[in-house]
Coordinates of C-alpha atoms in Angstrom, one line a residue:
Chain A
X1143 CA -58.8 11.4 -19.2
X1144 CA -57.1 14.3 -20.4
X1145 CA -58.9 15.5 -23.7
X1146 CA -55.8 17.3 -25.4
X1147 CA -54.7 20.0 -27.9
X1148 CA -56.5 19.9 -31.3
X1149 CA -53.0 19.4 -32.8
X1150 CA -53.3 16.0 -31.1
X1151 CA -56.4 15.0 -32.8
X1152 CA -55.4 16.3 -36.0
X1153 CA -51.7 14.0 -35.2
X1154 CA -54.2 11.1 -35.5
X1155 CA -55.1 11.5 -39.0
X1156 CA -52.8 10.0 -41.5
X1157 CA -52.5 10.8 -45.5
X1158 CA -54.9 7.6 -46.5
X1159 CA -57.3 9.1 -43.8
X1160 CA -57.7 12.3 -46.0
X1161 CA -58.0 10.4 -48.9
X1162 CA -60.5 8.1 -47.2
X1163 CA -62.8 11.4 -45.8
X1164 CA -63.0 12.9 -49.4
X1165 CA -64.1 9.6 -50.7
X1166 CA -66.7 9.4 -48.1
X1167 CA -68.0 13.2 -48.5
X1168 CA -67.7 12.2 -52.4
X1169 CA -70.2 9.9 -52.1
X1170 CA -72.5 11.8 -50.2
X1171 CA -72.9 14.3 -52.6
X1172 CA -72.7 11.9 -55.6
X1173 CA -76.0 9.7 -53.9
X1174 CA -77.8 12.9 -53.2
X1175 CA -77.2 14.2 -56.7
X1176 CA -78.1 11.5 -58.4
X1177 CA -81.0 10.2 -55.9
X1178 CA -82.6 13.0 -55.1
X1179 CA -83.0 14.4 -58.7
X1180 CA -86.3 14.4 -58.6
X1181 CA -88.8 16.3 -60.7
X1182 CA -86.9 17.1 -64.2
X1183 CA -88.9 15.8 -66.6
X1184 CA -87.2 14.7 -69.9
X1185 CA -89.8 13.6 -72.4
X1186 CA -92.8 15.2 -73.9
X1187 CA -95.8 13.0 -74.5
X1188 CA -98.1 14.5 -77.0
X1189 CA -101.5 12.8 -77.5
X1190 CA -104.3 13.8 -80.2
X1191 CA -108.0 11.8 -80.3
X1192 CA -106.6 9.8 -77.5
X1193 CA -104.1 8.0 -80.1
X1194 CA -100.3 8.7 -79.3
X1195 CA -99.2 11.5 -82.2
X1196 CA -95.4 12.0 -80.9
X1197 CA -93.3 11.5 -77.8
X1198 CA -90.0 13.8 -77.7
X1199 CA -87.1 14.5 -75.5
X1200 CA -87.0 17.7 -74.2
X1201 CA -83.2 18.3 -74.7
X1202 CA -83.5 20.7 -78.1
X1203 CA -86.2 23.0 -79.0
X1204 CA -89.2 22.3 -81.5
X1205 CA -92.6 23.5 -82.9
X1206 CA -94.8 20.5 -83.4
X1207 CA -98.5 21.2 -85.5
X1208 CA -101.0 18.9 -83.9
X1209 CA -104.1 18.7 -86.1
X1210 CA -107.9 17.9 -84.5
X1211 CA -111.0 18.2 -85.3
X1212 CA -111.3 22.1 -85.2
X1213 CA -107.7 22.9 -86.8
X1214 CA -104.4 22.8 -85.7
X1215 CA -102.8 23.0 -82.3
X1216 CA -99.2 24.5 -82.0
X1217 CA -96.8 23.1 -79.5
X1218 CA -93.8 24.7 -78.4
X1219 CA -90.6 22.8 -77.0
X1220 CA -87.8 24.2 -75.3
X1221 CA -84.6 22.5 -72.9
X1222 CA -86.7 21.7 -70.2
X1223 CA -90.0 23.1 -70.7
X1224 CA -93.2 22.8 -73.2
X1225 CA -96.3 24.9 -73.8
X1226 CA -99.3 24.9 -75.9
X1227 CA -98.7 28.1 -78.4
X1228 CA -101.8 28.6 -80.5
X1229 CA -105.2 26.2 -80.1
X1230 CA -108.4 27.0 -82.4
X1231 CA -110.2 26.0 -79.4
X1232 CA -113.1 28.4 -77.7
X1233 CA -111.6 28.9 -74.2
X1234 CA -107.9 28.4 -74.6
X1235 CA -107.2 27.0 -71.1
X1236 CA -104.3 25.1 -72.8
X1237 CA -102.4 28.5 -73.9
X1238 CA -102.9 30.0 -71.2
X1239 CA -101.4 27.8 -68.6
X1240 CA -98.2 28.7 -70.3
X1241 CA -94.9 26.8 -70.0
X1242 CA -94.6 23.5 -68.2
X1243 CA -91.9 22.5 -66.0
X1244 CA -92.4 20.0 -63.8
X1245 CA -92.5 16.2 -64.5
X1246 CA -96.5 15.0 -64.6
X1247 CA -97.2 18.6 -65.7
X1248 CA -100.1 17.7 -68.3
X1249 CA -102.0 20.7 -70.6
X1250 CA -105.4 19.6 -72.0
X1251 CA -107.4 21.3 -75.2
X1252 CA -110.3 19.1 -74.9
X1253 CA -112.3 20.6 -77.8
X1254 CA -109.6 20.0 -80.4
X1255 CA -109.0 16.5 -78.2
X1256 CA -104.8 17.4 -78.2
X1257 CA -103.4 16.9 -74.9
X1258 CA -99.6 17.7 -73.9
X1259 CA -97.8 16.3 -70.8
X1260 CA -94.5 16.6 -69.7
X1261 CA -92.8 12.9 -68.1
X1262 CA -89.5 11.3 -67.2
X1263 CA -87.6 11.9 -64.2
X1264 CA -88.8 10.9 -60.7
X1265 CA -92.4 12.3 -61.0
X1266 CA -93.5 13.3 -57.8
X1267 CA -97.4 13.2 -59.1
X1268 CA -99.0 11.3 -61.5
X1269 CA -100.4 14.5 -63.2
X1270 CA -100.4 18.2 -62.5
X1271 CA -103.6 20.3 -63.1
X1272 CA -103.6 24.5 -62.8
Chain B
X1275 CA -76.8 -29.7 -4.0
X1276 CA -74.9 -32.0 -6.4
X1277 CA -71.9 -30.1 -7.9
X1278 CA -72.1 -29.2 -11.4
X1279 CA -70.3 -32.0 -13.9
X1280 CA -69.6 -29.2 -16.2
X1281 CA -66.8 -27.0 -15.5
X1282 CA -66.0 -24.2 -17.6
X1283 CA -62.9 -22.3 -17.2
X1284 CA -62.4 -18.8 -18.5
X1285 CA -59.1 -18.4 -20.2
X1286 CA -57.5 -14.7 -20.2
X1287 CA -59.1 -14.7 -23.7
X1288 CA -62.5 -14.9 -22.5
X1289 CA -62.0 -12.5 -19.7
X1290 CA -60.7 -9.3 -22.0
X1291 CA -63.8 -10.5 -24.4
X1292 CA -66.4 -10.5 -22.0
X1293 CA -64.4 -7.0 -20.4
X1294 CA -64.8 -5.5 -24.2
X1295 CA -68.4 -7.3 -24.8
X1296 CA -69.5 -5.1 -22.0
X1297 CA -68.5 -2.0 -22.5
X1298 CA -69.9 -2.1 -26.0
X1299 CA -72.8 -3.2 -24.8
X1300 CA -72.8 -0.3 -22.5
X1301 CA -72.8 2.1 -25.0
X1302 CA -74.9 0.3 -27.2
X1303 CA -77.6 0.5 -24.3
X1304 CA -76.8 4.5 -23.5
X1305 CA -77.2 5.1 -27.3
X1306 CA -80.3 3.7 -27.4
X1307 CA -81.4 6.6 -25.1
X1308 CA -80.3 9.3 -27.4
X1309 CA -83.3 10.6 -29.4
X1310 CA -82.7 10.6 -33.4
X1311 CA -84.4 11.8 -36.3
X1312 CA -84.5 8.8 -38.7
X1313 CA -84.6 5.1 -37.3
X1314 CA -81.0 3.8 -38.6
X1315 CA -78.6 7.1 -38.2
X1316 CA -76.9 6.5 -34.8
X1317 CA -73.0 7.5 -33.9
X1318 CA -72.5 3.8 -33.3
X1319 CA -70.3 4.2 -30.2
X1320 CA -70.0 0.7 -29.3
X1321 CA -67.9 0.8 -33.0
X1322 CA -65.0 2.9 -30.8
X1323 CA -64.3 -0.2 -28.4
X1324 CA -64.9 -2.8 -31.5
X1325 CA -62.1 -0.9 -33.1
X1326 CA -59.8 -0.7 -30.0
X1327 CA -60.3 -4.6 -29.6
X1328 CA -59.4 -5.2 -33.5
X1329 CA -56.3 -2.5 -33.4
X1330 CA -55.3 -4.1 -30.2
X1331 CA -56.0 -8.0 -30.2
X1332 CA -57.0 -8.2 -33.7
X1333 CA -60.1 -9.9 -36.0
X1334 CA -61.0 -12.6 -33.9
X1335 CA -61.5 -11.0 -30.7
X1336 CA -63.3 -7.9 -32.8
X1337 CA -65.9 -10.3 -34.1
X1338 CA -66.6 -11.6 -30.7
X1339 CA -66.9 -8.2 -28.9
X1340 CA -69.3 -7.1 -31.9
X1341 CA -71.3 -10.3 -32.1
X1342 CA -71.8 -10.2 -28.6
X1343 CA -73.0 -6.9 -28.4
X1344 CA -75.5 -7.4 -31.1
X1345 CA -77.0 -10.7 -29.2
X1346 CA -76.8 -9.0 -25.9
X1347 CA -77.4 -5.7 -26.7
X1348 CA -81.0 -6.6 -28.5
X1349 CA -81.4 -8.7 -25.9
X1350 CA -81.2 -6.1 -23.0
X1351 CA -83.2 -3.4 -25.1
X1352 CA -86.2 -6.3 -26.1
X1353 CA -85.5 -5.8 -29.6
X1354 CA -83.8 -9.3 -29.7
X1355 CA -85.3 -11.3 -32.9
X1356 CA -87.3 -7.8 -33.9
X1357 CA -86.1 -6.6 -37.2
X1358 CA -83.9 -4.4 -36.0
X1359 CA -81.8 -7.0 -34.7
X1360 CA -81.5 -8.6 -37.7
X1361 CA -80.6 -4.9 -39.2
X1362 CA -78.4 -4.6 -36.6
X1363 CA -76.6 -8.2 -37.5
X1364 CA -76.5 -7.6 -41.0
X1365 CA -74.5 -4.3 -40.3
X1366 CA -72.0 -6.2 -38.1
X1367 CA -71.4 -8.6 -40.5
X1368 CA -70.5 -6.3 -43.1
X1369 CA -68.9 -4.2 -41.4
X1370 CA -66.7 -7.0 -39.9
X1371 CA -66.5 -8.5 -43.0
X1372 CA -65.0 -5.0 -44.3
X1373 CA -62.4 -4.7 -41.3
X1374 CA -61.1 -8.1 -41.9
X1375 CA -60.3 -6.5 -45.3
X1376 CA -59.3 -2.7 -44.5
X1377 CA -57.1 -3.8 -41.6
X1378 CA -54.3 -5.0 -43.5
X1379 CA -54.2 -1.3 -45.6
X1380 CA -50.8 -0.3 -44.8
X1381 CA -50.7 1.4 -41.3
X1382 CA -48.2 4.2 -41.6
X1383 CA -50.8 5.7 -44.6
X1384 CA -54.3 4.1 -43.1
X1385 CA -55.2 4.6 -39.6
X1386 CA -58.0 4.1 -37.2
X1387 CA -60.0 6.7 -39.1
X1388 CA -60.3 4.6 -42.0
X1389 CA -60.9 2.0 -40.8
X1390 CA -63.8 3.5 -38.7
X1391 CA -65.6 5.0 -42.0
X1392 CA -65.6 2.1 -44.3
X1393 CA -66.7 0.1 -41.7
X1394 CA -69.6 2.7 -41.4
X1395 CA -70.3 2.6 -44.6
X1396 CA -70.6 -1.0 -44.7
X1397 CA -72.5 -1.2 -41.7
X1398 CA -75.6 1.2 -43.4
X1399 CA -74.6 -1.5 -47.0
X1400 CA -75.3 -4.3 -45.0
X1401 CA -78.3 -2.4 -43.3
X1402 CA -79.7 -1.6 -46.3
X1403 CA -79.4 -4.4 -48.2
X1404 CA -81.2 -6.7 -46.2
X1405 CA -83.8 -3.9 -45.8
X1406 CA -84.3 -3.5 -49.5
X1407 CA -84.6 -7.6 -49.7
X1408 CA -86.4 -8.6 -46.9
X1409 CA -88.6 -4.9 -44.9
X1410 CA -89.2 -2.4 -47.6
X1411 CA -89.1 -4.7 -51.4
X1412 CA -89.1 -1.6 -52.9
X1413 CA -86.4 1.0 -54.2
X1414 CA -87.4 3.7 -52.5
X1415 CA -84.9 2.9 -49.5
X1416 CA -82.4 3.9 -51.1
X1417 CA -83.8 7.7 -50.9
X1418 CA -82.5 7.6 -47.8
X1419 CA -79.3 6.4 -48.7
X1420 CA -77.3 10.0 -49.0
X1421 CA -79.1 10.5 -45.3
X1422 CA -77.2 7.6 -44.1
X1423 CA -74.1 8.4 -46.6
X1424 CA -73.6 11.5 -44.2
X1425 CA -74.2 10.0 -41.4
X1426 CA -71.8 7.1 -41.8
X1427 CA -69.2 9.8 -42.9
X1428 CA -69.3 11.8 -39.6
X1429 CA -69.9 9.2 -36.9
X1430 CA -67.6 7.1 -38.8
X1431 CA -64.6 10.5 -38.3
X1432 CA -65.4 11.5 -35.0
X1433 CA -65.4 7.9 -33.4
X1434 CA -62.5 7.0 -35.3
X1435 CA -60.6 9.8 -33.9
X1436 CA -62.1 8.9 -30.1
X1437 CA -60.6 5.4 -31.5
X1438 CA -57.2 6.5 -32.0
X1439 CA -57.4 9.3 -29.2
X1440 CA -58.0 5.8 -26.8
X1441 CA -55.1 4.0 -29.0
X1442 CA -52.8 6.4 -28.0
X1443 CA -53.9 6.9 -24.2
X1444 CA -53.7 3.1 -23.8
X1445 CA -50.1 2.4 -25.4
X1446 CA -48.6 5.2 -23.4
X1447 CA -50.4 4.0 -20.3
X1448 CA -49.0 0.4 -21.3
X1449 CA -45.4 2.1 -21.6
X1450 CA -45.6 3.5 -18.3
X1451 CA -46.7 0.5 -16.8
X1452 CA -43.4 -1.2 -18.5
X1453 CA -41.0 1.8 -17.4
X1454 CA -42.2 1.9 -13.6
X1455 CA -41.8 -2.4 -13.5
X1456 CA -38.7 -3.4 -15.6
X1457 CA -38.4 -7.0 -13.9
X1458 CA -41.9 -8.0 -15.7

């Protein structure tokens, strides 16, 4: 069977066809986008004594002052990311894991029992340690 | 040995069925040879001569040639009453379903490409569907849907242009076949 000129094949293709084709493609990259998001975390979940003290989006920035037992923690929120700023704690693990970007991200200061974790999204771990 | 009481004779209808059936099921049963990536993403070739047949004889005969290829198909590859098949039903039924619809799209704007890509899109709908009620109860199935998205996409173009390709070959053969015999 003779297989032809591509100006044959591209005969068969009629105006709808087109239209159909970038509907299809459309919807390929529309499921991909929005299934396969995976990972932005949205909220901030900040916990101090083990009671909830505030839950934020993370769309707009902030400075939240979470007190404890040894003084006040600083938390930093930016689009997208949070970090511990300032903790009267002895070791400062929580400062310095710096900014936290991925969804189940989680910073502890265990002496001044304040905890920070980032959630939302399609998490791809329950909780992120460094 | 006492003749048979029944006696069952093919029309012309069953004959061009059972001629279609079984070059569907052909490529059904070649397909099934063709190492892929993902259970589920397949070009679907046996789709080419289900759309010839509904083009060409329309909805009636095109459910029979696909129904029959799904039955017989599963049957030849031991998958028959596996969960594939019923995958494999659920498609055909949508898809069907959707080329009973698509087919009367106006034909001078809509040709066999479209019709090839919606009903590859409704075949991995119908797929999933019953996967997401009935295999996996869980949403994560539809991770794969932009996977199959593709998939449906491209198989659904290239054998809707084999489609038409064969269209075209076979209404020019039937032409000739009209010039050289003008009596009939």
């Amino acid at each position: 069977m003779p297989v032809g000129k591509p100006s044959q094949w591209f005969a068969l293709v009629r105006p709808g066809d087109v239209l159909v084709i970038g509907l299809a493609l459309f919807v390929c990259i529309a499921s991909a986008a929005t299934l396969w998001r995976g990972g932005a975390p949205d909220k901030v979940v900040i916990r101090a004594g083990g009671q909830l003290y505030a839950e934020t989006g993370l769309s707009r920035s902030q400075r939240i002052e979470v007190p404890g037992p040894l003084g006040i923690t600083v938390i930093e929120v930016e689009p997208g990311r949070a970090r511990v700023v300032s903790d009267p704690g002895p070791r400062q693990y929580c400062v310095r894991q710096g900014w936290l970007t991925r969804s189940g991200a989680a910073a502890i200061c265990a002496p001044n029992e304040v905890s920070l974790m980032l959630s939302g999204g399609a998490s791809t771990y329950d909780s992120l340690n460094y | 040995m006492t003749p048979s009481t029944i006696e069952i004779r093919p029309t012309a209808d069953d004959a061009r069925i059972a001629r279609f059936a079984a070059a569907a099921i052909v490529l059904a049963v070649a397909e099934a040879a063709i190492p892929l990536p993902l259970p589920g993403v397949k070009p679907g070739l046996a789709n080419i001569v289900i759309l010839i047949v509904l083009l060409q004889w329309g909805w009636r005969d095109a459910v029979w040639v696909a129904l029959l290829r799904v039955f017989a198909g599963s049957l030849l590859l031991g998958q028959f009453f596996a969960p594939g098949f019923f995958l494999a039903l659920a498609g055909s039924l949508a898809s069907l379903a959707t080329l009973g619809l698509a087919m009367h799209l106006p034909r001078r704007w809509f040709g066999p490409i479209t019709l090839s890509i919606l009903a590859a899109f409704a075949h991995i709908g119908g797929q999933l569907v019953l996967a997401r009620l009935w295999l996996v109860p869980h949403d994560g199935v539809f991770y794969l849907v932009p996977v199959f998205a593709l998939a449906a996409t491209v198989f659904g173009l290239v054998n809707g242009l084999v489609a038409g390709h064969l269209l075209r070959e076979l209404s020019s053969a039937a032409d000739a076949v009209t010039k050289d015999e003008p009596s009939r």
